[in-house]
Every structure is written in C-alpha cells, then in structure tokens.
Amino acid sequence: MRMRCQLTGREPGFGNRVSHSQRKTRRRWNPNVQRKRYWVPSLNRFVTLTLSAKGIKTVDKLGVEAAVARLRQQGVKL
C-alpha cells in the first residue's frame, strides 16, 4: 500500500536519525495511513479510501459525499 493519503496528500517525511555520538543516518516518518471503507449513497456502493488519521477526521467532519466530490475534482478514480 502506498504511504500517501488520498484526501490530504500526506506522505512520509524524511530526515536524519542522530545517535548520541551525533552520527547521522537517513530515516523516514511514515504517516498513519489506513484503508477505510465508506458507503456512498449517491454511487450506491462502497468506496475504499487510503486515508491518514487526519483524512479520516476530515471525512467525518465534511461527510463522505463532500470528500468523494473533492477526490473526483482532484482526478482520483474511485
């Protein structure tokens, strides 16, 4: 599964892991991405979205219809 939220666009962040001796090696911070299944009444079917935790909260706030409309406006195929 791709570590990218479909709604917010949140992706992994990159940086350095710094040890006690100040050695720096590359690391990444993965977003909390989950697959969530929603019933969309206008489409009369379930839609599975890959969302971050913030994306799930956004869908709860806006409603699934508005979130799906926003995704379609971005050109995401559902």
PDB file of C-alpha atoms in Angstrom:
ATOM      1  CA  MET A   1       0.000   0.000   0.000  1.00  0.00           C
ATOM      2  CA  ARG A   2       1.330   3.422  -0.906  1.00  0.00           C
ATOM      3  CA  MET A   3       2.075   5.607   2.116  1.00  0.00           C
ATOM      4  CA  ARG A   4       0.028   8.546   0.836  1.00  0.00           C
ATOM      5  CA  CYS A   5      -3.328   9.909   1.955  1.00  0.00           C
ATOM      6  CA  GLN A   6      -5.729  10.304  -0.968  1.00  0.00           C
ATOM      7  CA  LEU A   7      -7.570  13.223   0.627  1.00  0.00           C
ATOM      8  CA  THR A   8      -4.887  15.324   2.321  1.00  0.00           C
ATOM      9  CA  GLY A   9      -1.874  14.220   0.264  1.00  0.00           C
ATOM     10  CA  ARG A  10       0.160  13.492   3.384  1.00  0.00           C
ATOM     11  CA  GLU A  11       3.338  11.500   2.556  1.00  0.00           C
ATOM     12  CA  PRO A  12       6.363  10.235   4.509  1.00  0.00           C
ATOM     13  CA  GLY A  13       8.754  12.835   5.863  1.00  0.00           C
ATOM     14  CA  PHE A  14      12.498  12.321   5.650  1.00  0.00           C
ATOM     15  CA  GLY A  15      15.329  13.355   7.928  1.00  0.00           C
ATOM     16  CA  ASN A  16      18.241  12.122   9.970  1.00  0.00           C
ATOM     17  CA  ARG A  17      18.450   9.685  12.847  1.00  0.00           C
ATOM     18  CA  VAL A  18      21.009  11.218  15.206  1.00  0.00           C
ATOM     19  CA  SER A  19      22.831   8.959  17.655  1.00  0.00           C
ATOM     20  CA  HIS A  20      24.370  10.018  20.956  1.00  0.00           C
ATOM     21  CA  SER A  21      27.713  10.468  19.163  1.00  0.00           C
ATOM     22  CA  GLN A  22      25.950  12.742  16.613  1.00  0.00           C
ATOM     23  CA  ARG A  23      26.318  10.258  13.707  1.00  0.00           C
ATOM     24  CA  LYS A  24      23.578  10.934  11.187  1.00  0.00           C
ATOM     25  CA  THR A  25      21.830   8.247   9.139  1.00  0.00           C
ATOM     26  CA  ARG A  26      18.726   8.703   6.991  1.00  0.00           C
ATOM     27  CA  ARG A  27      15.301   7.806   8.320  1.00  0.00           C
ATOM     28  CA  ARG A  28      11.663   8.404   7.450  1.00  0.00           C
ATOM     29  CA  TRP A  29       8.499   9.257   9.354  1.00  0.00           C
ATOM     30  CA  ASN A  30       5.540   7.365   7.939  1.00  0.00           C
ATOM     31  CA  PRO A  31       2.048   8.879   8.199  1.00  0.00           C
ATOM     32  CA  ASN A  32      -0.661   6.902   9.952  1.00  0.00           C
ATOM     33  CA  VAL A  33      -2.273   5.645   6.709  1.00  0.00           C
ATOM     34  CA  GLN A  34      -5.199   3.226   6.852  1.00  0.00           C
ATOM     35  CA  ARG A  35      -7.623   1.695   4.363  1.00  0.00           C
ATOM     36  CA  LYS A  36     -11.174   2.718   5.226  1.00  0.00           C
ATOM     37  CA  ARG A  37     -14.377   1.569   3.560  1.00  0.00           C
ATOM     38  CA  TYR A  38     -17.281   4.025   3.242  1.00  0.00           C
ATOM     39  CA  TRP A  39     -20.803   3.624   1.892  1.00  0.00           C
ATOM     40  CA  VAL A  40     -21.544   6.349  -0.667  1.00  0.00           C
ATOM     41  CA  PRO A  41     -25.317   6.680  -1.186  1.00  0.00           C
ATOM     42  CA  SER A  42     -25.037   8.680  -4.419  1.00  0.00           C
ATOM     43  CA  LEU A  43     -22.945   5.910  -6.025  1.00  0.00           C
ATOM     44  CA  ASN A  44     -24.979   3.201  -4.275  1.00  0.00           C
ATOM     45  CA  ARG A  45     -21.818   1.254  -3.401  1.00  0.00           C
ATOM     46  CA  PHE A  46     -18.896   1.037  -1.003  1.00  0.00           C
ATOM     47  CA  VAL A  47     -15.713   3.006  -1.720  1.00  0.00           C
ATOM     48  CA  THR A  48     -12.365   2.050  -0.175  1.00  0.00           C
ATOM     49  CA  LEU A  49     -10.091   5.012   0.517  1.00  0.00           C
ATOM     50  CA  THR A  50      -6.488   5.150   1.701  1.00  0.00           C
ATOM     51  CA  LEU A  51      -6.554   7.875   4.351  1.00  0.00           C
ATOM     52  CA  SER A  52      -4.339   9.242   7.082  1.00  0.00           C
ATOM     53  CA  ALA A  53      -5.776   9.731  10.566  1.00  0.00           C
ATOM     54  CA  LYS A  54      -6.305  13.412   9.732  1.00  0.00           C
ATOM     55  CA  GLY A  55      -8.016  12.409   6.471  1.00  0.00           C
ATOM     56  CA  ILE A  56     -10.449  10.183   8.390  1.00  0.00           C
ATOM     57  CA  LYS A  57     -11.289  13.100  10.693  1.00  0.00           C
ATOM     58  CA  THR A  58     -11.812  15.309   7.636  1.00  0.00           C
ATOM     59  CA  VAL A  59     -14.272  12.803   6.142  1.00  0.00           C
ATOM     60  CA  ASP A  60     -16.109  12.673   9.483  1.00  0.00           C
ATOM     61  CA  LYS A  61     -16.366  16.477   9.500  1.00  0.00           C
ATOM     62  CA  LEU A  62     -17.269  17.103   5.838  1.00  0.00           C
ATOM     63  CA  GLY A  63     -19.233  13.944   5.164  1.00  0.00           C
ATOM     64  CA  VAL A  64     -18.409  11.175   2.756  1.00  0.00           C
ATOM     65  CA  GLU A  65     -20.266  12.782  -0.174  1.00  0.00           C
ATOM     66  CA  ALA A  66     -18.235  16.013   0.035  1.00  0.00           C
ATOM     67  CA  ALA A  67     -14.979  14.080   0.457  1.00  0.00           C
ATOM     68  CA  VAL A  68     -15.707  11.908  -2.597  1.00  0.00           C
ATOM     69  CA  ALA A  69     -16.627  15.031  -4.582  1.00  0.00           C
ATOM     70  CA  ARG A  70     -13.303  16.634  -3.576  1.00  0.00           C
ATOM     71  CA  LEU A  71     -11.409  13.500  -4.660  1.00  0.00           C
ATOM     72  CA  ARG A  72     -13.189  13.398  -8.020  1.00  0.00           C
ATOM     73  CA  GLN A  73     -12.320  17.074  -8.513  1.00  0.00           C
ATOM     74  CA  GLN A  74      -8.650  16.148  -7.985  1.00  0.00           C
ATOM     75  CA  GLY A  75      -8.998  13.473 -10.672  1.00  0.00           C
ATOM     76  CA  VAL A  76      -8.835  10.406  -8.398  1.00  0.00           C
ATOM     77  CA  LYS A  77     -10.625   7.394  -9.877  1.00  0.00           C
ATOM     78  CA  LEU A  78     -12.892   5.711  -7.312  1.00  0.00           C
TER      79      LEU A  78
END
